[in-house]
mmCIF file of C-alpha atoms in Angstrom:
data_model
loop_
_atom_site.group_PDB
_atom_site.id
_atom_site.type_symbol
_atom_site.label_atom_id
_atom_site.label_comp_id
_atom_site.label_asym_id
_atom_site.label_seq_id
_atom_site.Cartn_x
_atom_site.Cartn_y
_atom_site.Cartn_z
ATOM 1 C CA MET H 1 12.219 -2.757 137.643
ATOM 2 C CA GLY H 2 11.035 -0.352 135.053
ATOM 3 C CA TYR H 3 7.403 0.945 133.931
ATOM 4 C CA THR H 4 4.315 -0.940 134.321
ATOM 5 C CA LEU H 5 1.272 0.838 132.502
ATOM 6 C CA VAL H 6 -2.072 -0.116 133.641
ATOM 7 C CA THR H 7 -4.990 0.266 131.023
ATOM 8 C CA ALA H 8 -8.412 -1.002 130.445
ATOM 9 C CA ASN H 9 -10.315 -2.684 127.809
ATOM 10 C CA ARG H 10 -8.982 -1.818 124.236
ATOM 11 C CA ASN H 11 -12.296 -1.400 122.737
ATOM 12 C CA TYR H 12 -13.496 1.235 125.022
ATOM 13 C CA SER H 13 -10.593 2.982 126.841
ATOM 14 C CA SER H 14 -9.654 5.974 124.798
ATOM 15 C CA TRP H 15 -7.510 7.541 127.867
ATOM 16 C CA SER H 16 -5.752 4.342 128.026
ATOM 17 C CA LEU H 17 -4.752 4.402 124.476
ATOM 18 C CA ARG H 18 -2.926 7.792 124.716
ATOM 19 C CA PRO H 19 0.103 6.921 126.830
ATOM 20 C CA TRP H 20 0.079 3.522 125.636
ATOM 21 C CA VAL H 21 0.647 4.242 121.763
ATOM 22 C CA LEU H 22 3.203 7.028 122.760
ATOM 23 C CA MET H 23 5.254 4.704 124.786
ATOM 24 C CA LYS H 24 4.970 2.076 121.998
ATOM 25 C CA ALA H 25 5.754 4.563 119.242
ATOM 26 C CA LEU H 26 8.868 5.951 121.277
ATOM 27 C CA GLY H 27 10.100 2.490 122.144
ATOM 28 C CA ILE H 28 9.721 3.213 125.831
ATOM 29 C CA ALA H 29 9.821 -0.472 127.298
ATOM 30 C CA PHE H 30 6.898 -1.008 129.874
ATOM 31 C CA GLU H 31 4.962 -3.874 131.298
ATOM 32 C CA ASP H 32 1.509 -3.996 129.578
ATOM 33 C CA ARG H 33 -0.857 -4.646 132.429
ATOM 34 C CA ILE H 34 -4.885 -4.590 131.668
ATOM 35 C CA GLU H 35 -7.621 -4.368 134.010
ATOM 36 C CA PRO H 36 -10.794 -4.415 132.323
ATOM 37 C CA PHE H 37 -13.902 -2.568 132.984
ATOM 38 C CA LEU H 38 -16.275 -5.387 134.355
ATOM 39 C CA GLU H 39 -18.780 -3.082 135.923
ATOM 40 C CA PRO H 40 -20.546 0.095 134.944
ATOM 41 C CA VAL H 41 -18.649 1.757 137.942
ATOM 42 C CA ASN H 42 -14.996 0.201 138.601
ATOM 43 C CA TYR H 43 -13.939 2.899 141.161
ATOM 44 C CA GLU H 44 -13.617 0.676 144.079
ATOM 45 C CA ALA H 45 -11.577 -2.055 142.220
ATOM 46 C CA PHE H 46 -9.377 0.584 140.390
ATOM 47 C CA ARG H 47 -8.683 2.195 143.636
ATOM 48 C CA ALA H 48 -6.570 -0.891 144.605
ATOM 49 C CA PHE H 49 -3.765 0.526 142.167
ATOM 50 C CA SER H 50 -5.150 4.166 140.891
ATOM 51 C CA PRO H 51 -5.481 7.178 143.376
ATOM 52 C CA THR H 52 -8.491 8.251 141.219
ATOM 53 C CA GLY H 53 -9.891 4.887 140.737
ATOM 54 C CA GLN H 54 -9.589 5.395 136.978
ATOM 55 C CA VAL H 55 -6.895 4.251 134.433
ATOM 56 C CA PRO H 56 -4.324 4.827 132.741
ATOM 57 C CA VAL H 57 -1.826 4.628 135.580
ATOM 58 C CA LEU H 58 1.879 4.473 135.162
ATOM 59 C CA ILE H 59 3.858 2.768 137.889
ATOM 60 C CA ASP H 60 7.476 3.659 138.088
ATOM 61 C CA ASP H 61 8.868 1.288 140.570
ATOM 62 C CA GLU H 62 7.357 2.645 143.941
ATOM 63 C CA ARG H 63 5.975 5.840 142.291
ATOM 64 C CA THR H 64 2.332 5.925 140.746
ATOM 65 C CA VAL H 65 1.507 8.584 138.073
ATOM 66 C CA TRP H 66 -1.888 8.913 137.071
ATOM 67 C CA ASP H 67 -4.094 10.685 134.225
ATOM 68 C CA SER H 68 -2.957 10.321 130.706
ATOM 69 C CA LEU H 69 -1.522 13.900 130.568
ATOM 70 C CA GLY H 70 0.275 13.593 134.041
ATOM 71 C CA ILE H 71 1.694 10.071 132.318
ATOM 72 C CA VAL H 72 2.825 12.194 129.250
ATOM 73 C CA LEU H 73 4.474 15.026 131.299
ATOM 74 C CA TYR H 74 6.188 12.698 133.547
ATOM 75 C CA LEU H 75 7.590 10.666 130.559
ATOM 76 C CA ALA H 76 8.657 13.986 128.769
ATOM 77 C CA GLU H 77 11.025 14.633 131.750
ATOM 78 C CA ARG H 78 12.692 11.420 131.326
ATOM 79 C CA HIS H 79 12.717 10.668 127.407
ATOM 80 C CA ASP H 80 13.310 12.266 124.383
ATOM 81 C CA GLY H 81 10.575 12.698 121.535
ATOM 82 C CA VAL H 82 7.435 13.164 123.675
ATOM 83 C CA TRP H 83 7.405 16.602 122.365
ATOM 84 C CA PRO H 84 8.796 18.157 119.248
ATOM 85 C CA VAL H 85 12.152 19.481 119.299
ATOM 86 C CA ASP H 86 11.359 22.817 117.340
ATOM 87 C CA ALA H 87 10.104 25.433 119.950
ATOM 88 C CA GLU H 88 7.316 26.791 117.772
ATOM 89 C CA ALA H 89 6.007 23.106 117.185
ATOM 90 C CA ARG H 90 6.392 22.164 120.693
ATOM 91 C CA ALA H 91 4.120 25.241 121.744
ATOM 92 C CA TRP H 92 1.649 24.163 119.468
ATOM 93 C CA ALA H 93 1.514 20.640 120.448
ATOM 94 C CA ILE H 94 1.328 21.271 124.081
ATOM 95 C CA CYS H 95 -1.745 23.609 123.520
ATOM 96 C CA ALA H 96 -3.281 21.046 121.244
ATOM 97 C CA THR H 97 -2.655 18.377 123.817
ATOM 98 C CA ALA H 98 -4.065 20.301 126.528
ATOM 99 C CA GLU H 99 -7.137 21.256 124.263
ATOM 100 C CA MET H 100 -7.899 17.467 123.653
ATOM 101 C CA HIS H 101 -7.576 16.700 127.320
ATOM 102 C CA GLY H 102 -9.929 19.153 128.490
ATOM 103 C CA GLY H 103 -12.247 19.560 125.739
ATOM 104 C CA PHE H 104 -14.451 18.000 122.975
ATOM 105 C CA CYS H 105 -17.090 16.696 125.541
ATOM 106 C CA ALA H 106 -19.715 16.279 122.882
ATOM 107 C CA LEU H 107 -17.639 14.316 120.884
ATOM 108 C CA ARG H 108 -16.722 12.012 123.839
ATOM 109 C CA ASN H 109 -20.344 11.473 124.719
ATOM 110 C CA GLU H 110 -22.109 11.332 121.587
ATOM 111 C CA ARG H 111 -19.376 9.492 119.503
ATOM 112 C CA THR H 112 -17.773 6.983 122.204
ATOM 113 C CA MET H 113 -14.825 4.993 121.306
ATOM 114 C CA ASN H 114 -15.679 1.300 120.292
ATOM 115 C CA VAL H 115 -12.644 0.194 118.002
ATOM 116 C CA GLY H 116 -14.078 -2.961 116.613
ATOM 117 C CA VAL H 117 -17.508 -1.561 115.196
ATOM 118 C CA ARG H 118 -18.698 0.300 112.661
ATOM 119 C CA VAL H 119 -21.813 2.594 113.134
ATOM 120 C CA ASP H 120 -24.360 4.365 111.142
ATOM 121 C CA ALA H 121 -24.297 7.510 113.391
ATOM 122 C CA ALA H 122 -27.280 9.065 114.896
ATOM 123 C CA PRO H 123 -27.861 12.764 114.370
ATOM 124 C CA GLY H 124 -25.642 14.903 116.531
ATOM 125 C CA SER H 125 -26.033 17.940 118.669
ATOM 126 C CA ASP H 126 -24.575 21.553 117.589
ATOM 127 C CA ALA H 127 -22.096 20.824 120.211
ATOM 128 C CA LEU H 128 -20.723 17.859 118.476
ATOM 129 C CA ASP H 129 -20.732 19.812 115.017
ATOM 130 C CA ARG H 130 -18.726 22.331 116.704
ATOM 131 C CA ASP H 131 -16.215 19.799 118.163
ATOM 132 C CA VAL H 132 -15.799 18.269 114.934
ATOM 133 C CA ALA H 133 -15.183 21.284 113.046
ATOM 134 C CA ARG H 134 -12.706 22.441 115.534
ATOM 135 C CA ILE H 135 -10.765 19.027 115.243
ATOM 136 C CA ALA H 136 -10.923 19.323 111.437
ATOM 137 C CA GLU H 137 -9.532 22.925 111.784
ATOM 138 C CA LEU H 138 -6.798 21.980 114.070
ATOM 139 C CA TRP H 139 -5.604 19.039 112.368
ATOM 140 C CA SER H 140 -5.361 20.946 109.187
ATOM 141 C CA GLU H 141 -3.517 23.796 110.990
ATOM 142 C CA GLY H 142 -0.923 21.446 112.352
ATOM 143 C CA LEU H 143 -0.280 19.511 109.327
ATOM 144 C CA ASP H 144 0.046 22.577 107.160
ATOM 145 C CA ARG H 145 2.085 24.718 109.549
ATOM 146 C CA PHE H 146 4.755 22.033 110.359
ATOM 147 C CA GLY H 147 4.671 20.101 107.131
ATOM 148 C CA GLY H 148 3.545 16.577 108.520
ATOM 149 C CA PRO H 149 3.033 13.827 108.081
ATOM 150 C CA TRP H 150 2.457 13.798 111.855
ATOM 151 C CA PHE H 151 0.701 16.884 113.380
ATOM 152 C CA ALA H 152 3.763 18.755 114.798
ATOM 153 C CA GLY H 153 6.203 17.746 112.051
ATOM 154 C CA ALA H 154 8.172 14.651 110.836
ATOM 155 C CA GLU H 155 7.929 12.791 114.089
ATOM 156 C CA PHE H 156 5.305 11.106 115.972
ATOM 157 C CA THR H 157 4.865 12.857 119.445
ATOM 158 C CA ALA H 158 2.304 13.306 122.278
ATOM 159 C CA VAL H 159 -0.108 15.395 120.335
ATOM 160 C CA ASP H 160 -0.555 12.461 117.829
ATOM 161 C CA ALA H 161 -1.161 10.010 120.676
ATOM 162 C CA PHE H 162 -3.719 12.226 122.314
ATOM 163 C CA TYR H 163 -5.709 12.373 119.002
ATOM 164 C CA ALA H 164 -5.223 8.642 118.400
ATOM 165 C CA PRO H 165 -8.774 7.779 119.934
ATOM 166 C CA VAL H 166 -10.307 10.296 117.689
ATOM 167 C CA ALA H 167 -8.838 8.428 114.612
ATOM 168 C CA PHE H 168 -10.764 5.379 115.714
ATOM 169 C CA ARG H 169 -13.961 7.427 116.145
ATOM 170 C CA VAL H 170 -13.467 8.899 112.737
ATOM 171 C CA ARG H 171 -13.386 5.372 111.403
ATOM 172 C CA THR H 172 -16.277 3.931 113.470
ATOM 173 C CA TYR H 173 -18.741 6.804 112.850
ATOM 174 C CA GLY H 174 -17.456 8.037 109.379
ATOM 175 C CA ILE H 175 -16.814 11.493 110.786
ATOM 176 C CA HIS H 176 -15.922 14.147 108.290
ATOM 177 C CA VAL H 177 -12.630 15.766 109.117
ATOM 178 C CA GLY H 178 -11.535 17.043 105.864
ATOM 179 C CA ALA H 179 -8.839 15.424 103.270
ATOM 180 C CA ALA H 180 -5.887 16.361 105.473
ATOM 181 C CA GLY H 181 -7.511 14.956 108.670
ATOM 182 C CA LEU H 182 -8.512 11.932 106.996
ATOM 183 C CA ALA H 183 -5.076 11.297 105.665
ATOM 184 C CA TRP H 184 -3.675 11.440 108.874
ATOM 185 C CA VAL H 185 -6.294 9.049 110.256
ATOM 186 C CA GLU H 186 -5.353 6.661 107.933
ATOM 187 C CA ARG H 187 -1.713 7.175 108.477
ATOM 188 C CA ILE H 188 -2.094 6.540 112.365
ATOM 189 C CA ILE H 189 -4.461 3.652 112.098
ATOM 190 C CA ALA H 190 -1.905 2.035 109.949
ATOM 191 C CA HIS H 191 1.083 2.543 112.646
ATOM 192 C CA PRO H 192 2.205 -0.612 113.971
ATOM 193 C CA ALA H 193 1.494 0.390 117.531
ATOM 194 C CA MET H 194 -2.253 1.282 116.606
ATOM 195 C CA ARG H 195 -2.416 -2.015 114.728
ATOM 196 C CA GLU H 196 -1.460 -3.801 117.850
ATOM 197 C CA TRP H 197 -3.856 -2.122 119.946
ATOM 198 C CA GLU H 198 -6.691 -2.712 117.361
ATOM 199 C CA ALA H 199 -5.999 -6.525 117.097
ATOM 200 C CA THR H 200 -5.942 -6.788 121.060
ATOM 201 C CA ALA H 201 -9.406 -4.887 120.704
ATOM 202 C CA LEU H 202 -10.871 -7.240 118.290
ATOM 203 C CA ALA H 203 -9.569 -10.407 120.343
ATOM 204 C CA GLU H 204 -11.405 -9.157 123.435
ATOM 205 C CA THR H 205 -14.481 -11.514 124.312
ATOM 206 C CA TRP H 206 -15.701 -9.567 127.241
ATOM 207 C CA ARG H 207 -18.255 -6.653 126.962
ATOM 208 C CA GLU H 208 -19.312 -4.093 129.321
ATOM 209 C CA GLU H 209 -22.930 -3.560 129.517
ATOM 210 C CA SER H 210 -22.869 0.438 130.015
ATOM 211 C CA HIS H 211 -20.137 0.864 127.340
ATOM 212 C CA GLU H 212 -22.266 -1.144 124.866
ATOM 213 C CA ALA H 213 -25.660 0.949 125.936
ATOM 214 C CA ASP H 214 -23.661 4.253 125.361
ATOM 215 C CA LEU H 215 -22.687 2.976 121.957
ATOM 216 C CA ALA H 216 -26.398 2.049 121.137
ATOM 217 C CA THR H 217 -27.426 5.868 121.702
ATOM 218 C CA CYS H 218 -24.673 6.944 119.182
ATOM 219 C CA GLY H 219 -26.272 4.915 116.030
ATOM 220 C CA SER H 220 -26.826 1.674 114.626
ATOM 221 C CA ILE H 221 -23.899 -0.904 114.361
ATOM 222 C CA THR H 222 -23.509 -1.861 110.825
ATOM 223 C CA ALA H 223 -20.540 -4.062 111.110
ATOM 224 C CA ASP H 224 -18.854 -5.746 114.254
ATOM 225 C CA PHE H 225 -15.343 -7.225 113.759
ATOM 226 C CA ARG H 226 -14.900 -8.244 117.585
ATOM 227 C CA ARG H 227 -14.504 -11.900 118.566
#
C-alpha cells in the first residue's frame, strides 16, 4: 500500500513541510493528504488520525509514525540519502536537525511561517536576535565545513529539510542570515519540491483566523500573493 503523509495548510504548517520536502527531494513515493487547520485548536479532529492531535503524520500501511523528527528517523532506517554518508557530516547534520527540532522558539513565535506574504517585520526580542545569529552561524559552518551546496555537503539531506521552513521565513520577513545563508535560502526555495509546496500554498483559498492573527503580531503585510 505504501506511505501516506498527512500534512496541514501549506501556508502555515512548517512542521509538515519538513518530511514532505525531504520525501519529495529523495523521490520517496507517498500519497499526499492535506488536513487543513480549520479552527484555532484542531486537536480533536486531528486525533482521528494522529495520536498527538498534530501533524505531520506518516501512515505506513497499519503503522502510524508521528512527529517530524520521528518520521525522518523512521525513513532513515528504510531509505538511503536521509542522512549524509560521510560520518563527520552525518554527526553534524543529526545535531543540527535536533537543534532545529527542539529550539529556536523565539523565531517560531515572532516570525511565524506564512509562505504567501511579505512582511515589514516588527522589532524583535533579544531572544529572536540570538536565534537568528545562531542560525546564521550554524548555516555558515555547515556550508563552509562540508563544501556545499547543501548544509552537509553535495546532497540534499534531512538537515536541509528541517531548515526549509526557515528559508520561507527569511524571505517573508527579510531576515538577515549572511551571504552564505542567503545563497542557501535562494537555492532551496528554487528546489522543485519547494516550488511545488509554494504553488499549493499560493493556491489555497482558506484562511485560519488564529494563524492570521499571529502573523499580524509579526509586522505589517506589504504583499500578499495568495489567492
